Coordinates of C-alpha atoms and ligand atoms in Angstrom, one line a residue:
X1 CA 80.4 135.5 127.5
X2 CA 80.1 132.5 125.4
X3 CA 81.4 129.2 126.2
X4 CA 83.2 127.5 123.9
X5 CA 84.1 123.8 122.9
X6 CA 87.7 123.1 121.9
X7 CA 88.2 120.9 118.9
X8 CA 91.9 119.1 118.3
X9 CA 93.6 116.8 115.4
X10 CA 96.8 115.6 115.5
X11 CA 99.4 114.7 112.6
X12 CA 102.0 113.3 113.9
X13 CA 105.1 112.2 111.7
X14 CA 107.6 109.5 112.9
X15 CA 110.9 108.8 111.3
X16 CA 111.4 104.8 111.0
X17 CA 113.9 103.0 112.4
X18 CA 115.1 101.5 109.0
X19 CA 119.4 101.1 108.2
X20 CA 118.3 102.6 104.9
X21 CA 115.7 105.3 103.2
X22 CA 112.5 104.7 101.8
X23 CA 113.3 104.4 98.0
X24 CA 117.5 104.0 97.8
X25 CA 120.4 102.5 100.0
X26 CA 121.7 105.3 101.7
X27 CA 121.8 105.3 105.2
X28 CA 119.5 106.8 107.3
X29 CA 122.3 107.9 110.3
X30 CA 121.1 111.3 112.1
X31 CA 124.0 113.4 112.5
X32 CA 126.4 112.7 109.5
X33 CA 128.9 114.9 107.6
X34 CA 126.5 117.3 105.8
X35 CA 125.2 115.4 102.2
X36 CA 127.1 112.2 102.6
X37 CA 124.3 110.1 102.7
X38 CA 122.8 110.8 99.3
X39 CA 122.4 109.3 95.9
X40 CA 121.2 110.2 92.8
X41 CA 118.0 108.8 93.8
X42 CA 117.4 110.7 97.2
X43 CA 119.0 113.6 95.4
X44 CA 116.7 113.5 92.7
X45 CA 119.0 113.8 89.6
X46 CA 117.0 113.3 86.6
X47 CA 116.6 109.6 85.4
X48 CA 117.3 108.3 89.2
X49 CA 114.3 105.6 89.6
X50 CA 113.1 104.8 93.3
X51 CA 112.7 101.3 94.6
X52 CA 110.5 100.6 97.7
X53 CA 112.1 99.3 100.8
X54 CA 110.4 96.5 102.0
X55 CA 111.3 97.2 105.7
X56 CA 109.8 100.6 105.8
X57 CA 106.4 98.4 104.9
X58 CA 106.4 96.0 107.7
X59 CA 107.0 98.8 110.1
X60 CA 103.7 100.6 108.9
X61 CA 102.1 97.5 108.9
X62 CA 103.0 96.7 112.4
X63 CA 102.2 100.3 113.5
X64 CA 98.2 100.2 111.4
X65 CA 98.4 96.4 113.9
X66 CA 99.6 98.3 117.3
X67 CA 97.1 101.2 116.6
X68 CA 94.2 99.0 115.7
X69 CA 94.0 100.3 111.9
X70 CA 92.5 98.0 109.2
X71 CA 95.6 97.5 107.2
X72 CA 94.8 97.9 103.3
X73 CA 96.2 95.3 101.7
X74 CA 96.2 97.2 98.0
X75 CA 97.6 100.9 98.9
X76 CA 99.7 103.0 96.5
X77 CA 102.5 105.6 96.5
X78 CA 101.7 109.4 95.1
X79 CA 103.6 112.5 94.5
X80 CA 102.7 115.8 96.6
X81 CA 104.3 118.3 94.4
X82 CA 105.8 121.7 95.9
X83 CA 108.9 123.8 95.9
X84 CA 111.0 124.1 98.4
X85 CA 115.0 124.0 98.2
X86 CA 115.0 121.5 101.2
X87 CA 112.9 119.2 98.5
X88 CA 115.2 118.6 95.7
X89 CA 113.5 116.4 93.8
X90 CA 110.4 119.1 94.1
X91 CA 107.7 116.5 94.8
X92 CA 107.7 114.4 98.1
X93 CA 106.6 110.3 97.5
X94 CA 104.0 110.4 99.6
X95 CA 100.7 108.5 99.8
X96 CA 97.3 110.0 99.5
X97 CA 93.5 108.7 98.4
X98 CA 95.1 104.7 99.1
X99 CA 97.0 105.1 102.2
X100 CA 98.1 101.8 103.9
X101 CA 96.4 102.0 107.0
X102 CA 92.7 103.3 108.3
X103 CA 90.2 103.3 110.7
X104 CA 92.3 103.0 113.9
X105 CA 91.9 104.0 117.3
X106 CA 93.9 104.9 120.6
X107 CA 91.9 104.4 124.0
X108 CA 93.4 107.2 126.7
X109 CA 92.4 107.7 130.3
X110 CA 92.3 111.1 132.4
X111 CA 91.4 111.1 135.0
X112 CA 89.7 107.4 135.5
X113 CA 87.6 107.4 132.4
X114 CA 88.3 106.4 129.4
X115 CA 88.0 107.7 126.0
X116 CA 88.4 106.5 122.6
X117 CA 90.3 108.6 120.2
X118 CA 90.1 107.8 116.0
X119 CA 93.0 107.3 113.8
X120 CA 91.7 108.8 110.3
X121 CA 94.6 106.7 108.5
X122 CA 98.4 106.2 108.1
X123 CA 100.6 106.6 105.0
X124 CA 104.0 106.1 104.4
X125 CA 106.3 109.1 102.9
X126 CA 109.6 110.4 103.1
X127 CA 111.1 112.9 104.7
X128 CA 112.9 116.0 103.5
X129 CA 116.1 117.4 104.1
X130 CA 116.9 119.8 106.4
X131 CA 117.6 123.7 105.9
X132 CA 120.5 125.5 108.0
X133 CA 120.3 129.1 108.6
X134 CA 123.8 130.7 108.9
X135 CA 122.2 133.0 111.2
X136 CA 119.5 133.0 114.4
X137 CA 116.5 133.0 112.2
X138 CA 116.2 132.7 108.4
X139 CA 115.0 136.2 108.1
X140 CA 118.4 137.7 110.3
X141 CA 120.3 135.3 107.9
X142 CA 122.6 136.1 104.6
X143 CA 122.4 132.9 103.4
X144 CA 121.2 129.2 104.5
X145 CA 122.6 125.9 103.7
X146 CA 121.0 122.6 102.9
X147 CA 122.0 118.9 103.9
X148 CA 120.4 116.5 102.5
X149 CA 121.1 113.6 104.6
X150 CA 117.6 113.7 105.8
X151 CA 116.2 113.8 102.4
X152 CA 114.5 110.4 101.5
X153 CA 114.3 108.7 105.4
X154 CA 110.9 107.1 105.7
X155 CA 108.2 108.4 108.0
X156 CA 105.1 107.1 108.7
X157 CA 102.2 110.1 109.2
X158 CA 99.4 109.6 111.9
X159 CA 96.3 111.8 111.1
X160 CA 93.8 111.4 114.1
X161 CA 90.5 112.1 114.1
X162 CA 89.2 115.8 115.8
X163 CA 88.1 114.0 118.6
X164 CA 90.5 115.7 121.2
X165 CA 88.6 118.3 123.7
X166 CA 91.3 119.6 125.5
X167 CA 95.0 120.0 126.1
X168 CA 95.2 117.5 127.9
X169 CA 93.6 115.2 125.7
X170 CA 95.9 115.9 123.3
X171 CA 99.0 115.1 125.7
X172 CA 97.4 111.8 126.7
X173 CA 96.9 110.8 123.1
X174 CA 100.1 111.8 121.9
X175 CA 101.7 110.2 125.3
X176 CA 100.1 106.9 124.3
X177 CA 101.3 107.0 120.9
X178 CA 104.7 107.4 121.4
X179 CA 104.8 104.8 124.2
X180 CA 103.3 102.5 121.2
X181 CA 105.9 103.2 118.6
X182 CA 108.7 102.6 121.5
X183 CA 107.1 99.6 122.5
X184 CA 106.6 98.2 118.6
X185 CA 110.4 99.5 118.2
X186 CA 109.9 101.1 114.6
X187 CA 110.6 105.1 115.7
X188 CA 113.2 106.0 118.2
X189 CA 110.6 108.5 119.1
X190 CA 113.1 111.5 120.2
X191 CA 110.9 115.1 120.0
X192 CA 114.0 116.9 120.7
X193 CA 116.0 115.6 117.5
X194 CA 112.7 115.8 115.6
X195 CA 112.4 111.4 115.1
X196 CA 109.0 112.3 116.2
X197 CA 107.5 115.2 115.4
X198 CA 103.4 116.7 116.0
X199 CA 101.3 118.7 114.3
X200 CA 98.3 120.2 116.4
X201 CA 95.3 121.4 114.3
X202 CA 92.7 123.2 116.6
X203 CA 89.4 125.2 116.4
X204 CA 87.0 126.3 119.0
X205 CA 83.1 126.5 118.5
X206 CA 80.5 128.1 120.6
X207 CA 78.8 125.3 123.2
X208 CA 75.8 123.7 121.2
X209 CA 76.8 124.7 117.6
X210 CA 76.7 121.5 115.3
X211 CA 79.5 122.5 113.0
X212 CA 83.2 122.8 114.1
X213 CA 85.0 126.2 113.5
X214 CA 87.8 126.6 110.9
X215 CA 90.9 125.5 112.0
X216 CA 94.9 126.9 112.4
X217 CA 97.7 124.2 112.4
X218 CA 100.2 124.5 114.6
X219 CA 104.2 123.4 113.4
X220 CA 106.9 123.0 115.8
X221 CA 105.8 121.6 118.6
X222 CA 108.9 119.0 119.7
X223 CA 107.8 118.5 123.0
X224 CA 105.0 117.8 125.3
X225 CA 105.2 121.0 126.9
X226 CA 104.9 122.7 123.9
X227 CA 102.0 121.4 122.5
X228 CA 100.0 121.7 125.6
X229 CA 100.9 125.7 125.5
X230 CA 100.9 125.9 122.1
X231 CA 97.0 124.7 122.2
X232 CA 95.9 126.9 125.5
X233 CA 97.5 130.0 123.6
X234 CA 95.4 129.1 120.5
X235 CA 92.4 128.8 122.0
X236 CA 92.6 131.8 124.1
X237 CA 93.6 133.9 120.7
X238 CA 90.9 131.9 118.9
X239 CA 88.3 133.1 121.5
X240 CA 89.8 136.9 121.3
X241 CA 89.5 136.6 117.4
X242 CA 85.6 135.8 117.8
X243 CA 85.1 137.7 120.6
X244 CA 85.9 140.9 118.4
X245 CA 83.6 139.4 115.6
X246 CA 86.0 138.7 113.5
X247 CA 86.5 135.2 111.9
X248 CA 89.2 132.5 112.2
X249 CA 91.3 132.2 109.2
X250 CA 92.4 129.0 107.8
X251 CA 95.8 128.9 108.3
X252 CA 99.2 127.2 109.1
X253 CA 101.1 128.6 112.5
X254 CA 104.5 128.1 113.8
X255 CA 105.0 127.5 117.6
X256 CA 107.3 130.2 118.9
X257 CA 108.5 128.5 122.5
X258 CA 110.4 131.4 123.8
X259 CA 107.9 134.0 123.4
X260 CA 105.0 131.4 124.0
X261 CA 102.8 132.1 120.8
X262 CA 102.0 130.8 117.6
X263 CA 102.6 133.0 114.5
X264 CA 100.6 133.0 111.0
X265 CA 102.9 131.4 108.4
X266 CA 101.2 131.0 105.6
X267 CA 97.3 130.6 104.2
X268 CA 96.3 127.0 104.3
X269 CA 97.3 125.2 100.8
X270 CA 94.8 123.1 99.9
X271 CA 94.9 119.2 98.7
X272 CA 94.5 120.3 94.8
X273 CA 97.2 122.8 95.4
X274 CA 99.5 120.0 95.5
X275 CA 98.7 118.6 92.1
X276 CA 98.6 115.3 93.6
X277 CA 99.5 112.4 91.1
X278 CA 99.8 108.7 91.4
X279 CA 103.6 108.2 91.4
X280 CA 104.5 106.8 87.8
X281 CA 107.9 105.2 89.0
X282 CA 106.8 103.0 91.5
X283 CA 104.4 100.1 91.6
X284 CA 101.0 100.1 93.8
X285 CA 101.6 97.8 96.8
X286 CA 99.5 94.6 96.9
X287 CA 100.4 92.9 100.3
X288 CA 100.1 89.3 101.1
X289 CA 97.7 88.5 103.8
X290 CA 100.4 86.1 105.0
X291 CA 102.4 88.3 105.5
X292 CA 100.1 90.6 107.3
X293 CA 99.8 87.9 109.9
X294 CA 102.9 87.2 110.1
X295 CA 103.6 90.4 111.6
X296 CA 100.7 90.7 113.5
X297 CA 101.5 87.1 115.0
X298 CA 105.3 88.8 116.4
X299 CA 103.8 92.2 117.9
X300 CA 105.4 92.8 120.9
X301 CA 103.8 93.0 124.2
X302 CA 101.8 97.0 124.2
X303 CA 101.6 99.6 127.0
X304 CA 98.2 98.4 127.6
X305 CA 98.9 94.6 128.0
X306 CA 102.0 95.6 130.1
X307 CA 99.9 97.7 132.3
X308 CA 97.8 94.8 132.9
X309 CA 100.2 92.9 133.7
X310 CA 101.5 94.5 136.0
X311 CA 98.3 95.2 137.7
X312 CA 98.3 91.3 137.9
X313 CA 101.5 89.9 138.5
X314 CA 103.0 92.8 141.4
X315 CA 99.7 93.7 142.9
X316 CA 100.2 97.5 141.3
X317 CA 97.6 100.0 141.3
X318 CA 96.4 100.9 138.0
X319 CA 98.2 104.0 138.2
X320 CA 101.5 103.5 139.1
X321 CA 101.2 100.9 136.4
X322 CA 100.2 103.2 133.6
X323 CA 103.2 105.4 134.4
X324 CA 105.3 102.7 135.0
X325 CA 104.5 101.8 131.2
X326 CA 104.1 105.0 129.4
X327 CA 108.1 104.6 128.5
X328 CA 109.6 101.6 127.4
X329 CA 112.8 102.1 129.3
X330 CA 110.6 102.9 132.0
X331 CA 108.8 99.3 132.3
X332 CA 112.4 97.7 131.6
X333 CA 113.8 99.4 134.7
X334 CA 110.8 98.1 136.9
X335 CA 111.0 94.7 135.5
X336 CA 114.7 94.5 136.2
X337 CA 114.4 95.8 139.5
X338 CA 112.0 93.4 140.9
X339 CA 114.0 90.7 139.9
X340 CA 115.9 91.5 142.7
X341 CA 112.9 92.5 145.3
X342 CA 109.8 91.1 146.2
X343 CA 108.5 94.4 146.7
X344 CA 107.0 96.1 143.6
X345 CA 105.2 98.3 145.2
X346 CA 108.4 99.6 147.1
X347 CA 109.8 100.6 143.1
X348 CA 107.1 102.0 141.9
X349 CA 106.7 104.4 144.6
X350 CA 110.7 105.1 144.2
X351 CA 109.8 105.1 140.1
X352 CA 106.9 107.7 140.4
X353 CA 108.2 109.7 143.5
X354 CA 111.7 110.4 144.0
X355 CA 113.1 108.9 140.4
X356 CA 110.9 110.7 138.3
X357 CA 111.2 114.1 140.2
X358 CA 115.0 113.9 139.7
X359 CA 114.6 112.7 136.1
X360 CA 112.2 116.1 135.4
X361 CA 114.5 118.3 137.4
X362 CA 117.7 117.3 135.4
X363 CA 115.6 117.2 132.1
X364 CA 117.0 113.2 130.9
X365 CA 115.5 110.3 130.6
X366 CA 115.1 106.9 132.9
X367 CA 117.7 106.0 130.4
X368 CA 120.3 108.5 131.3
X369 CA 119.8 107.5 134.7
X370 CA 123.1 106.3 136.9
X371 CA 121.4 104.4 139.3
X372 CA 120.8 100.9 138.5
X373 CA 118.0 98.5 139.2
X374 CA 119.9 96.4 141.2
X375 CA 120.9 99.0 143.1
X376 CA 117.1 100.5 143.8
X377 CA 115.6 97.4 144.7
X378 CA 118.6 96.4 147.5
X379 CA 117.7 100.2 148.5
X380 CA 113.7 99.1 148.7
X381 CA 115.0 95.7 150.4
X382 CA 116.7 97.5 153.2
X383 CA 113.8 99.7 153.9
X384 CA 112.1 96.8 154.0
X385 CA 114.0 94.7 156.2
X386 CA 114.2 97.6 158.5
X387 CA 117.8 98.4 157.6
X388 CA 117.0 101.8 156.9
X389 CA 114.6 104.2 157.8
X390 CA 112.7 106.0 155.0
X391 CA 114.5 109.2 155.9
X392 CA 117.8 107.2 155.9
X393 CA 116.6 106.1 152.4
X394 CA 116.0 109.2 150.9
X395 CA 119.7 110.2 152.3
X396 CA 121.4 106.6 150.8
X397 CA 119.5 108.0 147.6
X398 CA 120.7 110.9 147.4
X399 CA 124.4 109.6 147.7
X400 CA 123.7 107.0 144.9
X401 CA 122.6 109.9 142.5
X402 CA 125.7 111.2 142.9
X403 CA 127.7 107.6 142.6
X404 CA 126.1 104.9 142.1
X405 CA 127.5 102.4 144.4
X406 CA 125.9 99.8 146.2
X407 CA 123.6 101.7 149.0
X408 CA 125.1 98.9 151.5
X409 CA 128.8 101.2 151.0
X410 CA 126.8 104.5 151.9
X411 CA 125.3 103.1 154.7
X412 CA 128.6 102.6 156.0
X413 CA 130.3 105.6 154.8
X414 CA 127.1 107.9 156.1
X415 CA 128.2 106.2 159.7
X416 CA 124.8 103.8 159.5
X417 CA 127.7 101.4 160.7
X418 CA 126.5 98.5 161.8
X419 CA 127.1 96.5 165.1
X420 CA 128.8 93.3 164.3
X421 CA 129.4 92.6 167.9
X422 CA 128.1 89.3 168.9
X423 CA 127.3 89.5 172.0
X424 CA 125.4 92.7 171.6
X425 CA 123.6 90.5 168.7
X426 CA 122.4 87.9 170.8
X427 CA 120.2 89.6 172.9
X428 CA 118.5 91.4 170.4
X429 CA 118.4 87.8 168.8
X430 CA 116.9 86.2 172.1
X431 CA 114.5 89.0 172.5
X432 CA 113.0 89.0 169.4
X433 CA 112.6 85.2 169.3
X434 CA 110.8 85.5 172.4
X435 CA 108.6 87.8 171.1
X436 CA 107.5 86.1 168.2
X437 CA 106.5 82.6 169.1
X438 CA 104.6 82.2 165.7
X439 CA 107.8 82.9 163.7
X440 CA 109.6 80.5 165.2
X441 CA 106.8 77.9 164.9
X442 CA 106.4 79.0 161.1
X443 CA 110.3 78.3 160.4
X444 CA 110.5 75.3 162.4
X445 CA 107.7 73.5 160.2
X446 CA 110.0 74.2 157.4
X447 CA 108.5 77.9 156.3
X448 CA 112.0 79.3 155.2
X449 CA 110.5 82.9 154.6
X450 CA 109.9 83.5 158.5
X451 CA 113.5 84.4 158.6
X452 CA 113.0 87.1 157.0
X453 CA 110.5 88.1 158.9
X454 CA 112.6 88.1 161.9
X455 CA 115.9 89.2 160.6
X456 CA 113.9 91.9 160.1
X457 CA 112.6 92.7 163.0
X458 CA 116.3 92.2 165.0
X459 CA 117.3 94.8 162.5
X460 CA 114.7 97.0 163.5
X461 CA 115.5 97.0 166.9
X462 CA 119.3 97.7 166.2
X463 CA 117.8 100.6 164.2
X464 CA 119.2 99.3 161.2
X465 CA 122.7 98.9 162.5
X466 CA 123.0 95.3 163.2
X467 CA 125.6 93.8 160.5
X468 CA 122.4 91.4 159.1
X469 CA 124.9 88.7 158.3
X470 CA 125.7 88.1 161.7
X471 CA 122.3 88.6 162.8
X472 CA 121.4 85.5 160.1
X473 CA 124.1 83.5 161.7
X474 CA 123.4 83.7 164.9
X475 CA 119.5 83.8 164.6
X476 CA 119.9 80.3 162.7
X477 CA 122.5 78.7 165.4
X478 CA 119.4 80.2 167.8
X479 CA 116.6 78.3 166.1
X480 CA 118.8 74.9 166.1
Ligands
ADP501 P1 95.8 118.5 105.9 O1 96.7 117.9 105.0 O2 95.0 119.6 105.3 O3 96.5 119.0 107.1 P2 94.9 116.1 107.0 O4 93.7 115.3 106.7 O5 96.3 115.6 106.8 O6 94.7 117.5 106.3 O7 94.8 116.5 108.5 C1 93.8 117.2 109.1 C2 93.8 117.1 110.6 O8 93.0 118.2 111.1 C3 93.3 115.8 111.2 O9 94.1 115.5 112.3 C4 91.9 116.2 111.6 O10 91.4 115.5 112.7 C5 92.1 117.7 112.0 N1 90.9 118.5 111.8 C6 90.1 118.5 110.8 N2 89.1 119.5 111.0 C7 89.4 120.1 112.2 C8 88.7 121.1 112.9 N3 87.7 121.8 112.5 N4 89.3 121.4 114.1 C9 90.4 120.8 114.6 N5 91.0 119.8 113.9 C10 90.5 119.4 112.7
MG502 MG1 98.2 118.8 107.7
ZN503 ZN1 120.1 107.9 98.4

């Protein structure tokens, strides 16, 4: 059978976090009273003129800086003209042959290597309202509904290059993107409400052959999962489709996620089907180089200089930093909780072990999650100092998912109670002082930290159930 190479492109559209839309004052609120957020302008009543919001271009400029784009400092706005009753104006302000960003690149790595993936270009458009079906599907419907709220909310569109080989390519690349936006705080990024949404356009081509083979685009992938399905169930029925000796049509799919495969929607419309046209109500956009760097000068810190950070600062392996960093709210968690702990290492393995499992398995977020980082790292800290046990961990954890308290109160409620009995305290106190003559030295030329040391290793021998205050107190009374 022949082998065959998998080609992938990605458009990915991202709703900015501007109060108002692109070209009028309305607010750009998810979620409001159907059609309350519109104006003659996003409405598209006759004689309505647009005017640009200045916000929505520093956000695509500091996205074209985050993603390494040369950011063109004369760009202009077009009209993509189609009907569609979720449209009303029946042209969407788009941008097309002067786009304001190109030539970018995101650098992934799977497994170890790294590879460069392009970024064709970025433009700036709005977004269209939204159609409601009074029924399951639009086809089982009597009737649908429109609300325009959406109508007129800027986006900014990512077109990559077809540099993607695989599935997985495509999740890392997509993975990285998002993080990026987060990080650069212009998209709120949520698949699920559709703030960030991906189109996957893929095509397979026999090993060796110089050309790449016509391609289906795949809607309606709002999550990761889906579009790593979504592009193994196209290249398999891509393969069958050659197999047979038939050809590939050029084509735009829809994602079905319950039954797992992508349907034909419609034949591919081309550019020139659009009647493209510079838009005649708003000016071109000449951008001041000044201001350019001005943003550029206040980017954030990225994913990629966190990750180095962290390698640096905490001693963390390269891969529990590039999870830690792939979500914003992720690398805020770990940076709170070491605040708190001097060992990193202890919350990252918590972060990409037992956190993240329970974060997959109850399908939220690190920001949905109850326990807090103050809480993890004493949890780390009494593992650490020997309080606990990593089996009596895991246990104290589990108690905290359910309530987070402090994991000192489960320790006592799970009958971890410790010994605050002096006299039993003294001879674990005596005995450990004997046996570490070095210790002692340390702290008695003035090394404060060698308390710690041995507090630890009293609480050790209590097996964790020496009340460690008393053990402090009587440890210093011990060392004069
Ligand atoms: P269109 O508006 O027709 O979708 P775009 O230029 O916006 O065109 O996007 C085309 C996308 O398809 C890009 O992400 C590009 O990398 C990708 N692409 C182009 N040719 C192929 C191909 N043969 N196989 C897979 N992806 C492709
Ligand atoms: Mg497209
Ligand atoms: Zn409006």
């Amino acid at each position: 059978m022949t082998k065959y190479i998998t080609v992938i492109g990605l458009e990915v559209h991202a709703e900015l976090k501007t109060k108002s839309k692109a070209f009028c004052s309305c607010s750009t609120e998810f979620g409001g009273v159907p059609n309350t957020h519109v104006c003659p302008v996003c409405l598209g009543m006759p004689g309505a003129l647009p005017s640009l919001n200045k916000q929505v271009v520093e956000f695509a400029i500091r996205a074209g800086l985050a993603l390494n784009c040369e950011i063109k400092v004369f760009n202009k706005f077009d009209r993509k003209n189609y009907f569609y009753p979720d449209l009303s104006k029946n042209y969407q302000i788009s941008q097309y042959d002067k786009p304001i960003c190109k030539h970018g690149h995101i650098d992934i790595n799977l497994d170890g290597s790294e590879k460069r993936i392009g970024i064709t270009r970025i433009h700036m458009e709005e977004d269209a309202g939204k159609l409601v079906h009074n029924g399951a599907t639009i086809s089982s419907s009597s009737s649908s509904s429109v609300d325009y709220n959406r109508a007129g909310v800027p986006l900014i569109e990512i077109v990559s290059e077809p540099d993607m080989r695989s599935a997985e390519e495509a999740r890392a690349y997509l993975e990285n993107l998002k993080a990026i936006l987060e990080y650069i705080d212009v998209c709120d990024c949520k698949m699920q409400e559709g703030s960030l949404r991906c189109d996957a356009n893929i095509s397979i081509m026999p090993e060796g052959a110089t050309k790449f083979g016509t391609r289906a685009e795949i809607k309606n992938l709002n999550s990761f999962r889906a579009l790593v399905r979504a592009i193994d169930y196209e290249v398999e029925r891509q393969k069958a489709v050659l197999e047979k000796g038939e050809e590939v049509v050029q084509e735009t799919r829809t994602w079905d996620d319950t039954a797992g495969v992508t349907k034909s929607m419609r034949s591919k419309e081309e550019a020139h089907d659009y009647r493209y046209f510079a838009e005649p109500d708003l000016l071109p956009v000449e951008l001041d180089e000044a201001w350019i760097e001005r943003v550029r000068a206040e980017l954030p810190e990225l994913p990629a200089q966190r990750q180095a950070r962290l390698m640096q600062d905490f001693g963390l392996p390269k891969y529990d930093a590039s999870i830690i960093v792939a979500t914003k709210a992720m690398a805020e968690y770990f940076d709170e909780a070491v605040k708190t702990t001097q060992d990193a290492k202890g919350i990252a393995n918590w972060l990409l072990g037992d956190v993240s499992a329970y974060l997959n398995n109850e399908g939220i977020t690190i920001s949905e999650f109850n326990v807090t980082p103050a809480h993890l790292a004493e949890l780390v800290n009494l593992t650490k100092e020997g309080v606990l046990s990593s089996k009596l961990a895991k246990k104290v954890f589990a108690e905290m998912l359910k309530a987070d308290k402090a994991p000192k109160t489960f320790v006592k409620e799970l009958g971890l109670e410790q010994v605050s009995d002096e006299s039993a305290i003294i001879k674990l106190v005596e005995e450990t002082l004997a046996e570490n003559p070095q210790s002692v030295a340390d702290f008695k030329a003035g090394k404060e930290r060698a308390i710690g040391f041995l507090v630890g290793q009293i609480m050790k021998k209590s097996k964790g159930k020496a009340n460690p205050e008393i053990v402090q107190k009587l440890l210093r009374e011990a060392l004069g």
